[in-house]
Coordinates of C-alpha atoms in Angstrom, one line a residue:
Chain A
M122 CA 23.3 -10.1 11.4
F123 CA 25.3 -10.9 9.4
F124 CA 25.1 -7.4 8.6
K125 CA 26.6 -6.3 11.9
D126 CA 29.8 -8.3 11.4
K127 CA 30.7 -7.5 7.4
V128 CA 30.7 -4.1 8.8
L129 CA 32.6 -5.0 11.1
N130 CA 35.5 -7.5 9.0
E131 CA 34.9 -7.3 5.5
E132 CA 36.6 -4.8 3.7
D133 CA 34.1 -3.9 0.4
L134 CA 31.3 -2.9 2.5
K135 CA 28.7 -3.1 -0.2
L136 CA 25.8 -5.3 0.7
K137 CA 25.4 -7.9 -2.2
I138 CA 22.0 -8.5 -2.6
G139 CA 20.8 -10.7 -6.5
F140 CA 16.7 -11.5 -7.3
F141 CA 15.9 -15.0 -8.2
H142 CA 13.2 -15.6 -10.5
L143 CA 12.1 -19.4 -9.9
S144 CA 7.9 -19.8 -11.3
S145 CA 6.1 -16.7 -11.4
C146 CA 5.6 -14.0 -13.4
S147 CA 8.3 -11.7 -12.6
G148 CA 5.7 -8.5 -11.9
C149 CA 8.0 -8.6 -7.4
Q150 CA 11.2 -8.1 -9.8
V151 CA 9.5 -5.6 -12.3
A152 CA 8.2 -3.2 -8.4
F153 CA 11.4 -3.3 -7.4
L154 CA 12.1 -1.8 -10.8
D155 CA 9.1 0.1 -9.9
M156 CA 11.3 2.7 -7.3
F157 CA 12.6 4.4 -10.2
E158 CA 14.9 6.6 -8.6
K159 CA 15.1 6.0 -5.3
I160 CA 17.0 2.8 -6.3
V161 CA 19.8 4.7 -7.5
E162 CA 19.7 6.7 -3.2
F163 CA 20.3 2.8 -2.5
L164 CA 23.2 2.0 -5.2
D165 CA 25.9 4.1 -3.0
T166 CA 25.2 0.6 -0.2
V167 CA 23.9 -2.2 -2.3
E168 CA 25.6 -4.0 -5.0
L169 CA 22.9 -5.7 -7.0
V170 CA 25.3 -8.3 -8.2
Y171 CA 23.3 -11.3 -10.0
S172 CA 19.4 -11.1 -11.3
N173 CA 17.6 -12.6 -14.3
M174 CA 16.3 -9.8 -16.1
L175 CA 18.6 -7.7 -14.8
T176 CA 22.7 -8.3 -15.0
R177 CA 24.6 -10.0 -17.6
K178 CA 25.9 -12.9 -15.7
R179 CA 25.0 -16.5 -16.1
E180 CA 27.0 -18.3 -12.4
I181 CA 25.6 -17.1 -9.7
P182 CA 28.2 -15.0 -6.7
F183 CA 28.2 -15.3 -3.4
L184 CA 25.9 -12.5 -2.3
D185 CA 24.4 -11.2 0.8
V186 CA 20.8 -11.5 0.7
A187 CA 18.7 -13.5 -2.2
F188 CA 15.5 -12.3 -3.2
V189 CA 13.4 -15.5 -4.1
E190 CA 10.2 -15.4 -6.2
G191 CA 7.7 -16.9 -7.0
A192 CA 7.1 -19.6 -6.2
L193 CA 9.0 -24.1 -6.2
C194 CA 7.9 -26.2 -9.3
V195 CA 8.8 -29.8 -7.6
E196 CA 9.2 -31.0 -11.6
E197 CA 11.5 -28.5 -13.2
N198 CA 14.9 -30.0 -11.9
Y199 CA 16.8 -26.2 -12.7
H200 CA 14.6 -24.7 -9.5
L201 CA 15.5 -27.7 -7.7
R202 CA 19.5 -26.9 -9.0
L203 CA 18.7 -23.3 -8.5
I204 CA 17.6 -23.0 -4.4
K205 CA 20.8 -25.5 -3.7
E206 CA 22.8 -23.0 -4.9
I207 CA 20.5 -19.9 -3.5
N208 CA 21.3 -22.1 -0.4
E209 CA 24.6 -22.2 -0.4
K210 CA 25.6 -18.9 -1.8
S211 CA 23.6 -16.6 0.0
K212 CA 23.9 -15.0 3.9
L213 CA 20.1 -14.6 4.0
I214 CA 17.6 -15.6 1.7
V215 CA 14.2 -13.0 1.5
S216 CA 11.2 -14.4 -0.1
V217 CA 9.4 -11.5 -2.6
G218 CA 6.0 -11.5 -3.2
A219 CA 2.2 -14.0 -3.3
C220 CA 4.4 -17.3 -5.0
A221 CA 7.4 -17.2 -3.3
S222 CA 6.0 -16.8 0.5
F223 CA 2.9 -18.2 0.2
G224 CA 2.0 -20.4 -2.7
G225 CA -0.1 -17.8 -4.2
V226 CA -1.4 -18.4 -7.3
R227 CA 0.4 -20.9 -7.7
R228 CA -1.9 -22.9 -5.2
L229 CA -4.1 -22.9 -8.0
S230 CA -2.2 -24.8 -10.9
C231 CA -3.6 -28.0 -12.3
G232 CA -1.2 -28.7 -15.0
N233 CA -1.6 -29.8 -18.3
Q234 CA -0.4 -26.6 -20.4
M235 CA 2.0 -26.2 -22.9
P236 CA 5.6 -25.3 -23.1
Q237 CA 5.6 -27.3 -19.7
P238 CA 2.0 -29.9 -19.0
Q239 CA 4.5 -31.7 -16.6
H240 CA 4.3 -28.8 -14.0
N241 CA 1.8 -29.0 -11.9
S242 CA 3.1 -29.4 -8.6
F243 CA 4.2 -25.6 -6.5
I244 CA 5.1 -25.5 -3.8
P245 CA 6.7 -21.8 -1.6
L246 CA 10.1 -21.6 0.2
T247 CA 8.6 -21.2 3.3
E248 CA 7.7 -24.8 2.9
I249 CA 11.2 -25.8 1.9
E250 CA 12.9 -27.9 4.9
L251 CA 16.5 -27.2 3.0
I252 CA 16.8 -23.3 3.1
K253 CA 14.4 -22.5 6.7
N254 CA 17.2 -21.5 8.3
K255 CA 18.6 -19.3 5.9
L256 CA 14.6 -17.7 5.1
K257 CA 14.2 -14.6 7.6
Y258 CA 12.2 -12.4 5.4
A259 CA 9.1 -13.1 4.0
I260 CA 7.5 -10.5 2.0
P261 CA 3.0 -10.3 1.0
G262 CA 1.6 -9.0 -1.8
C263 CA 0.8 -9.1 -5.9
P264 CA 3.0 -7.7 -6.3
P265 CA 4.8 -6.4 -2.7
N266 CA 3.6 -2.4 -3.6
P267 CA 7.4 -0.8 -5.0
S268 CA 7.2 1.7 -1.3
L269 CA 7.0 -1.6 1.0
L270 CA 9.9 -2.4 -1.2
E271 CA 11.2 0.1 -0.5
N272 CA 10.7 0.2 3.1
F273 CA 12.3 -3.4 3.5
L274 CA 15.5 -2.4 1.5
L275 CA 15.6 0.4 3.7
A276 CA 14.9 -1.0 6.7
L277 CA 17.4 -4.2 6.4
L278 CA 19.6 -1.9 5.8
E279 CA 19.6 0.0 9.4
L280 CA 19.0 -3.2 11.2
D281 CA 15.2 -1.3 12.2
Y282 CA 14.4 -4.3 14.2
D283 CA 10.9 -3.0 15.0
F284 CA 9.9 -3.1 10.7
L285 CA 11.5 -6.0 10.3
Q286 CA 9.6 -8.5 12.7
P287 CA 6.7 -8.6 11.7
F288 CA 8.0 -10.2 8.2
E289 CA 9.7 -12.7 10.3
F290 CA 6.2 -13.7 11.8
I291 CA 4.7 -14.1 7.7
A292 CA 7.8 -16.1 6.8
S293 CA 7.1 -18.5 9.3
S294 CA 3.9 -19.5 7.9
N295 CA 3.2 -21.4 4.6
D296 CA -0.8 -20.6 3.9
A297 CA -2.1 -16.9 3.6
S298 CA -6.0 -16.5 2.2
G299 CA -8.3 -14.5 3.0
F300 CA -9.8 -19.0 3.8
N301 CA -6.9 -17.5 6.1
L302 CA -8.7 -14.7 7.7
I303 CA -11.2 -15.8 7.9
S304 CA -9.9 -18.2 9.7
E305 CA -7.9 -16.6 12.3
V306 CA -9.0 -13.2 13.0
V307 CA -13.3 -13.0 11.7
N308 CA -13.5 -16.8 13.6
K309 CA -12.0 -16.0 16.4
G310 CA -13.8 -12.9 17.1
F311 CA -11.4 -10.2 16.6
C312 CA -12.4 -8.5 13.6
V313 CA -12.8 -5.4 14.4
G314 CA -15.2 -4.9 10.5
C315 CA -12.3 -1.8 9.9
G316 CA -12.6 -2.7 6.4
T317 CA -8.4 -2.9 5.8
C318 CA -8.9 -6.1 4.6
E319 CA -11.1 -4.9 1.4
T320 CA -8.6 -2.3 0.1
A321 CA -5.7 -4.3 0.6
C322 CA -7.1 -7.2 -1.6
P323 CA -5.5 -6.3 -5.2
T324 CA -7.9 -9.2 -7.0
R325 CA -11.8 -7.3 -5.6
A326 CA -11.4 -11.5 -3.3
I327 CA -13.1 -9.4 0.0
S328 CA -15.9 -6.8 0.1
F329 CA -17.7 -6.4 3.1
S330 CA -20.8 -6.2 4.4
Q331 CA -22.2 -3.5 5.8
S332 CA -24.7 -5.4 8.0
C333 CA -23.1 -7.8 10.2
G334 CA -19.7 -5.7 10.2
K335 CA -17.7 -8.3 9.0
P336 CA -15.5 -9.1 5.2
N337 CA -17.2 -11.4 2.7
F338 CA -14.6 -13.7 0.8
T339 CA -15.0 -14.7 -2.5
P340 CA -12.5 -17.9 -2.9
S341 CA -12.6 -18.5 -6.4
T342 CA -10.8 -15.1 -7.2
C343 CA -8.5 -15.3 -4.3
V344 CA -4.5 -15.7 -5.3
H345 CA -3.2 -16.4 -1.5
C346 CA -1.1 -13.4 -1.6
G347 CA -1.3 -13.2 1.6
S348 CA -2.1 -9.0 1.6
C349 CA -5.3 -8.9 3.9
L350 CA -3.7 -10.9 6.3
A351 CA -1.2 -9.3 6.3
A352 CA -2.8 -5.6 6.8
C353 CA -5.6 -6.4 8.8
P354 CA -4.8 -4.8 12.5
Q355 CA -5.9 -7.4 14.5
S356 CA -3.6 -10.2 12.9
F357 CA -0.8 -8.4 14.2
K358 CA 0.4 -4.9 15.6
P359 CA 3.5 -3.7 14.5
Y360 CA 5.2 -2.6 18.2
P361 CA 6.4 0.0 19.4
Q362 CA 3.2 2.0 16.6
P363 CA 3.7 4.2 14.3
T364 CA 2.9 6.9 14.8
Y365 CA 3.1 10.9 13.3
Chain B
M125 CA -0.4 -3.8 38.2
L126 CA -1.7 -1.6 35.7
R127 CA -3.5 1.4 37.1
L128 CA -6.8 2.7 35.5
D129 CA -5.6 6.4 35.6
E130 CA -6.6 9.0 33.1
S131 CA -3.5 8.7 32.1
F132 CA -3.8 4.9 31.1
L133 CA -7.6 5.4 30.5
L134 CA -6.9 8.3 28.6
G135 CA -3.6 8.7 26.7
K136 CA -1.5 11.6 26.3
Y137 CA -3.3 14.4 25.5
K138 CA -2.5 18.4 25.4
K139 CA -6.0 20.0 26.1
A140 CA -9.0 19.4 26.7
F141 CA -12.0 21.5 25.2
K142 CA -15.7 21.8 25.3
T143 CA -16.8 23.2 22.3
V144 CA -19.5 24.8 20.6
S145 CA -20.6 25.3 17.3
K146 CA -22.9 28.6 15.4
E147 CA -25.0 25.2 13.4
G148 CA -25.5 22.0 12.9
T149 CA -22.2 19.7 15.6
P150 CA -18.7 20.5 16.2
I151 CA -17.8 17.5 13.8
E152 CA -19.6 18.9 11.0
T153 CA -18.3 22.4 11.6
L154 CA -14.7 21.6 11.7
F155 CA -15.0 19.7 8.3
N156 CA -16.7 21.7 6.6
L157 CA -14.1 24.9 7.9
M158 CA -11.3 23.0 7.1
F159 CA -12.8 22.4 3.5
R160 CA -13.1 26.6 2.7
E161 CA -9.4 27.1 4.7
N162 CA -8.5 23.5 1.5
L163 CA -6.1 22.8 4.7
I164 CA -7.7 19.1 3.4
D165 CA -9.9 17.8 0.8
G166 CA -11.9 15.2 1.3
L167 CA -13.3 13.3 4.2
L168 CA -13.5 10.1 5.0
T169 CA -16.1 9.5 7.6
Y170 CA -19.0 7.7 7.7
S171 CA -22.8 9.0 6.5
K172 CA -26.1 8.2 7.0
E173 CA -27.7 6.8 3.9
K174 CA -31.2 5.8 3.7
G175 CA -31.6 5.2 8.4
K176 CA -28.4 3.1 7.2
V177 CA -24.5 4.1 8.9
V178 CA -22.2 3.7 6.1
P179 CA -19.2 4.8 5.6
K180 CA -18.6 7.6 3.0
L181 CA -16.3 10.1 1.2
I182 CA -17.3 13.4 1.2
L183 CA -15.3 16.1 -1.5
R184 CA -16.8 19.4 -1.3
E185 CA -18.1 21.3 2.1
G186 CA -20.8 20.9 3.4
E187 CA -22.0 17.2 1.9
F188 CA -21.2 16.2 5.5
L189 CA -23.8 15.1 7.8
Q190 CA -22.7 13.6 11.3
P191 CA -24.5 10.2 12.0
Q192 CA -25.5 10.9 15.3
V193 CA -24.7 7.5 16.4
P194 CA -21.3 6.2 15.8
F195 CA -21.8 3.0 14.7
G196 CA -20.5 2.2 11.8
F197 CA -18.1 -0.8 9.8
G198 CA -15.7 -0.9 6.5
L199 CA -14.0 2.8 7.1
N200 CA -11.0 1.3 5.8
S201 CA -13.2 0.4 2.5
L202 CA -12.1 3.2 0.9
L203 CA -8.6 4.1 1.2
K204 CA -7.3 2.9 -1.9
K205 CA -10.6 5.1 -3.7
A206 CA -9.9 8.1 -2.2
I207 CA -6.5 7.9 -1.9
Q208 CA -5.8 6.0 -5.6
K209 CA -9.2 6.2 -7.1
Y210 CA -9.5 10.4 -5.9
R211 CA -6.0 11.1 -5.6
L212 CA -6.8 12.5 -2.6
S213 CA -3.4 14.7 -0.8
K214 CA -5.1 15.8 2.0
L215 CA -7.7 13.6 3.4
A216 CA -9.6 13.8 6.5
V217 CA -10.2 10.3 8.7
F218 CA -13.2 10.5 11.1
G219 CA -13.3 7.1 13.8
T220 CA -12.6 4.4 16.2
S221 CA -9.1 3.3 16.8
C222 CA -9.2 0.6 14.9
V223 CA -10.2 2.6 12.0
L224 CA -6.8 4.5 13.1
D225 CA -5.2 1.1 14.0
G226 CA -6.1 -0.2 9.8
L227 CA -4.9 3.4 8.6
N228 CA -1.0 3.2 10.2
K229 CA -0.8 -0.5 9.3
T230 CA -1.3 0.7 5.3
Q231 CA 2.5 1.3 5.3
Y232 CA 3.7 -1.9 6.6
Y233 CA 2.2 -5.9 4.5
G234 CA 0.6 -6.2 1.9
I235 CA -0.8 -2.5 1.2
G236 CA 2.5 -1.3 1.7
C237 CA 1.9 2.2 1.4
N238 CA 2.4 4.8 3.7
W239 CA -0.9 6.7 3.5
V240 CA -0.7 7.9 7.0
K241 CA 2.6 10.2 6.1
T242 CA 1.8 11.2 2.3
A243 CA -2.2 11.4 2.7
V244 CA -3.6 11.8 5.2
A245 CA -4.0 15.4 6.8
L246 CA -5.7 14.6 10.1
K247 CA -7.0 11.8 11.5
V248 CA -9.7 11.9 14.8
G249 CA -10.9 9.8 16.1
Q250 CA -14.4 8.9 17.7
L251 CA -14.2 8.1 21.5
C252 CA -16.0 4.3 21.5
L253 CA -17.6 2.4 23.9
G254 CA -17.2 -0.6 21.5
N255 CA -18.8 -1.0 18.1
I256 CA -22.6 -2.9 17.5
T257 CA -24.5 -3.7 14.2
E258 CA -27.6 -2.5 13.5
E259 CA -30.0 -5.5 15.0
G260 CA -27.4 -5.8 17.9
I261 CA -28.8 -1.8 18.3
R262 CA -32.3 -3.2 18.2
A263 CA -31.1 -6.5 20.9
L264 CA -30.2 -4.4 23.7
L265 CA -33.6 -1.4 23.1
L266 CA -34.9 -4.8 23.3
H267 CA -33.6 -6.4 26.0
L268 CA -33.1 -3.4 27.8
K269 CA -37.2 -1.5 26.9
G270 CA -38.9 -5.1 26.7
R271 CA -40.0 -3.4 23.2
G272 CA -38.6 -2.2 19.3
E273 CA -37.2 1.6 20.1
K274 CA -35.9 3.8 17.0
L275 CA -31.3 4.7 17.9
K276 CA -31.6 8.7 16.9
R277 CA -28.5 9.2 19.1
A278 CA -26.5 8.8 21.5
F279 CA -24.1 10.7 23.0
I280 CA -22.1 11.0 26.4
E281 CA -22.9 12.9 29.6
E282 CA -22.0 12.9 33.1
R283 CA -20.5 9.0 33.3
E284 CA -23.2 7.8 31.7
L285 CA -23.9 6.4 28.2
I286 CA -27.5 7.9 26.6
F287 CA -29.5 6.2 23.5
Q288 CA -32.0 9.0 22.3
T289 CA -34.6 6.8 21.0
D290 CA -37.9 7.9 19.6
K291 CA -39.1 7.2 22.6
G292 CA -36.8 9.3 24.9
K293 CA -33.6 9.2 26.8
L294 CA -32.5 5.8 28.0
K295 CA -28.8 5.2 30.3
I296 CA -26.9 2.7 28.7
P297 CA -26.0 0.4 31.7
M298 CA -22.5 -1.0 30.2
E299 CA -22.4 -4.2 31.6
V300 CA -26.0 -4.9 29.1
L301 CA -23.9 -3.1 26.0
H302 CA -20.7 -5.2 26.8
K303 CA -23.4 -7.7 26.5
Y304 CA -24.6 -7.4 22.4
I305 CA -21.0 -4.9 21.5
L306 CA -18.8 -6.8 18.5
S307 CA -16.5 -9.6 20.3
A308 CA -13.2 -8.0 19.5
C309 CA -14.5 -5.0 21.4
R310 CA -14.0 -6.8 24.2
Y311 CA -11.2 -7.0 24.0
C312 CA -9.8 -3.4 23.2
L313 CA -8.5 -1.6 25.3
N314 CA -7.8 2.3 23.6
L315 CA -11.1 2.9 24.2
S316 CA -9.8 7.0 23.6
S317 CA -8.3 6.8 20.2
R318 CA -6.0 6.9 21.1
G319 CA -2.6 7.5 18.5
S320 CA -5.5 9.8 16.8
D321 CA -4.7 14.1 16.5
I322 CA -8.5 14.6 18.1
T323 CA -10.6 12.7 20.3
Y324 CA -14.2 13.6 19.7
V325 CA -17.2 13.5 22.4
Q326 CA -20.4 14.0 21.7
K327 CA -22.2 15.9 24.0
E328 CA -25.8 16.1 24.7
R329 CA -27.0 19.6 22.8
E330 CA -27.1 18.4 19.4
N331 CA -24.3 21.9 18.4
E332 CA -21.5 20.6 22.0
G333 CA -18.6 17.8 21.8
L334 CA -15.9 17.9 23.4
F335 CA -12.5 18.0 21.6
I336 CA -9.5 15.9 23.0
I337 CA -6.2 17.3 21.2
R338 CA -3.3 15.2 21.3
S339 CA -1.1 15.9 19.0
E340 CA 0.3 19.6 17.4
R341 CA -0.8 19.0 14.6
G342 CA -4.5 19.2 15.7
W343 CA -3.3 22.0 17.7
Y344 CA -2.1 23.9 15.2
T345 CA -5.9 22.5 12.9
V346 CA -8.0 24.0 15.5
A347 CA -5.4 26.7 17.0
K348 CA -5.5 28.2 12.4
L349 CA -9.4 27.8 12.6
Q350 CA -9.7 29.8 15.9
K351 CA -8.0 32.4 14.0
R352 CA -10.2 32.4 10.7
A353 CA -13.6 32.3 12.1
P354 CA -13.4 32.0 15.6
G355 CA -17.3 32.9 15.8
E356 CA -18.5 29.3 14.7
L357 CA -16.4 26.7 16.8
K358 CA -15.8 27.7 20.6
L359 CA -13.5 26.7 22.3
K360 CA -13.3 26.9 25.9
G361 CA -10.8 24.4 28.2
A362 CA -12.8 21.7 29.3
G363 CA -12.9 21.2 33.4
Q364 CA -11.4 18.9 35.2
E365 CA -15.1 17.4 36.2
E366 CA -15.3 17.4 33.4
V367 CA -12.2 14.6 32.6
D368 CA -13.3 12.9 35.2
S369 CA -16.4 12.4 34.3
L370 CA -15.4 10.3 30.8
V371 CA -12.3 8.8 32.5
S372 CA -15.0 7.0 35.2
L373 CA -16.9 6.2 32.2
L374 CA -14.1 4.9 30.5
R375 CA -13.3 2.4 34.1
E376 CA -15.8 1.0 33.9
K377 CA -16.2 0.6 30.5
I378 CA -11.8 -0.8 30.3
L379 CA -13.1 -3.5 33.6
L380 CA -15.1 -5.1 31.7
N381 CA -12.6 -5.9 28.8
I382 CA -10.5 -6.5 30.8
D383 CA -12.9 -9.4 32.5
S384 CA -13.8 -10.3 28.3
I385 CA -8.7 -11.0 28.1
I386 CA -8.7 -12.5 31.6
D387 CA -11.4 -15.4 30.4
R388 CA -10.1 -15.9 26.9
V389 CA -6.7 -15.6 28.1
E390 CA -7.8 -18.0 31.5
I391 CA -10.0 -20.0 29.1
G392 CA -7.2 -20.2 26.6
L393 CA -9.5 -19.9 23.1
P394 CA -7.0 -19.5 20.6
V395 CA -5.4 -16.3 18.6
P396 CA -4.4 -15.2 15.5
K397 CA -1.1 -17.8 14.6
W398 CA 0.8 -14.5 13.8
S399 CA -0.2 -12.3 17.5
G400 CA -0.7 -15.5 19.8
N401 CA 0.8 -13.3 22.8
K402 CA -1.3 -10.4 21.9
L403 CA -3.9 -11.2 25.1
R404 CA -1.1 -12.7 27.0
K405 CA 1.0 -10.7 26.7
F406 CA -1.5 -8.3 28.7
Y407 CA -2.8 -10.6 31.3
R408 CA 0.9 -11.0 32.3
L409 CA 1.3 -6.9 32.7
W410 CA -2.3 -7.1 34.5
N411 CA -0.8 -9.6 37.3
S412 CA 2.6 -8.2 37.1
I413 CA 3.1 -5.9 40.2
E414 CA 6.0 -3.5 38.4
T415 CA 4.8 -1.8 34.6
S416 CA 6.2 0.8 32.5
D417 CA 5.4 1.8 29.5
F418 CA 2.9 -0.2 28.8
E419 CA 1.9 2.3 26.2
E420 CA 4.4 1.0 23.9
E421 CA 3.9 -3.0 25.2
V422 CA 0.4 -3.8 24.6
F423 CA -1.1 -1.0 22.4

């Protein structure tokens, strides 16, 4: 990984990270801040070089890891320029949250809303060809849990591939919702009826049927965050299994 | 080729104990004592309500009545309630291996909270030969007896799974059970709840059971309770014969499961896109001449 080369070759060992905002509610960046004092522990090894909320910089510097939240709006020229610039200036891109990873609630957008009524087409980063080589990890959740973001950053710094590997699976998938949980797990005969999907769902789109031992899915309340599919023990298992 | 021996079927464990409780079942006594000693502040398990097995969050000593039927669904759906609403920090979980898998995964993707480390005090696994729905049990009993009976208890005795119905006892052949369990349970290779602190096996007499102690935490908990209330939960080392009979039952079931896996891979039925290699990986291991570290690889 690039971080290894950085340690060997560069004088400045601090990992330069940046947060970028496309079309989203900024909740993912707030989730990063929700790590509170734990952020301070990272500051010895990590330097925040760009963030639309946390730094005053207007120009994007060269950086190691770009954390991008939000879906790309096809009608917004600024987004098109920004994604090109992120691709040029960063070594690794991580999509954070449901909108950037799977489209999220933006999938339900129909446009015709002030102040930008023309904005109606949104696509997640995982579907953009330009950044496919650099987009290695996708973090699910709406918003992702702060402790998940902390563990992810820690794993990135420690090169813990066992932890990071499933985020690679998620990055290679451009859709994840309750529909996928049904088609990928339940329909294929892999649902064990444990109920983890119901706990993972932030909008209560999934409830549990005790009689048939399967999840019930309510499409109208699903925000396409992918949490259910990612939390399901049958969608994939982290190897080696964590033991405590 | 994988050997279906004790280490594969039961996994690593410290010691197996035959357990006799003074009142109630051994697992009820264990949790009641843990509540009394403040070792746990909540218990996530199945309970019987209005004749149905439902997941339940137990918050006080004496509330837990073990459903004698070891089949149930949706236990992890109460996790958020237990940990975020009730702020429980010493939660015990009593469920099957798939429930514990889900629990282990909460620290990762989607949920992202390491509840296993921060909120769970004890994981007690249940020996599970496959989960089955209510109608599934009815169909199974109809298949075997030709008439509808009501299942009262299920237990393991002398290499057999036995159902106690309102009309008497009934030995359940594994091939018939295999037909009626959930399809996902047909591909399961962790029947004995590896990864738990203690695995519990229900025996014929209501106040008897088998505790397979796996972790340091399980060992410490049982030792502490023995010290405080030696008369309430009596533990006696289980003989090799007891373990062998359990292994023999598990072997019979797991052979059927392996058959199902091989069938599925050979036909090429689809698997989730994120773990496309899951069953094929096992298929390769099963067919390879030498294997090492299969536990890490497959489970």
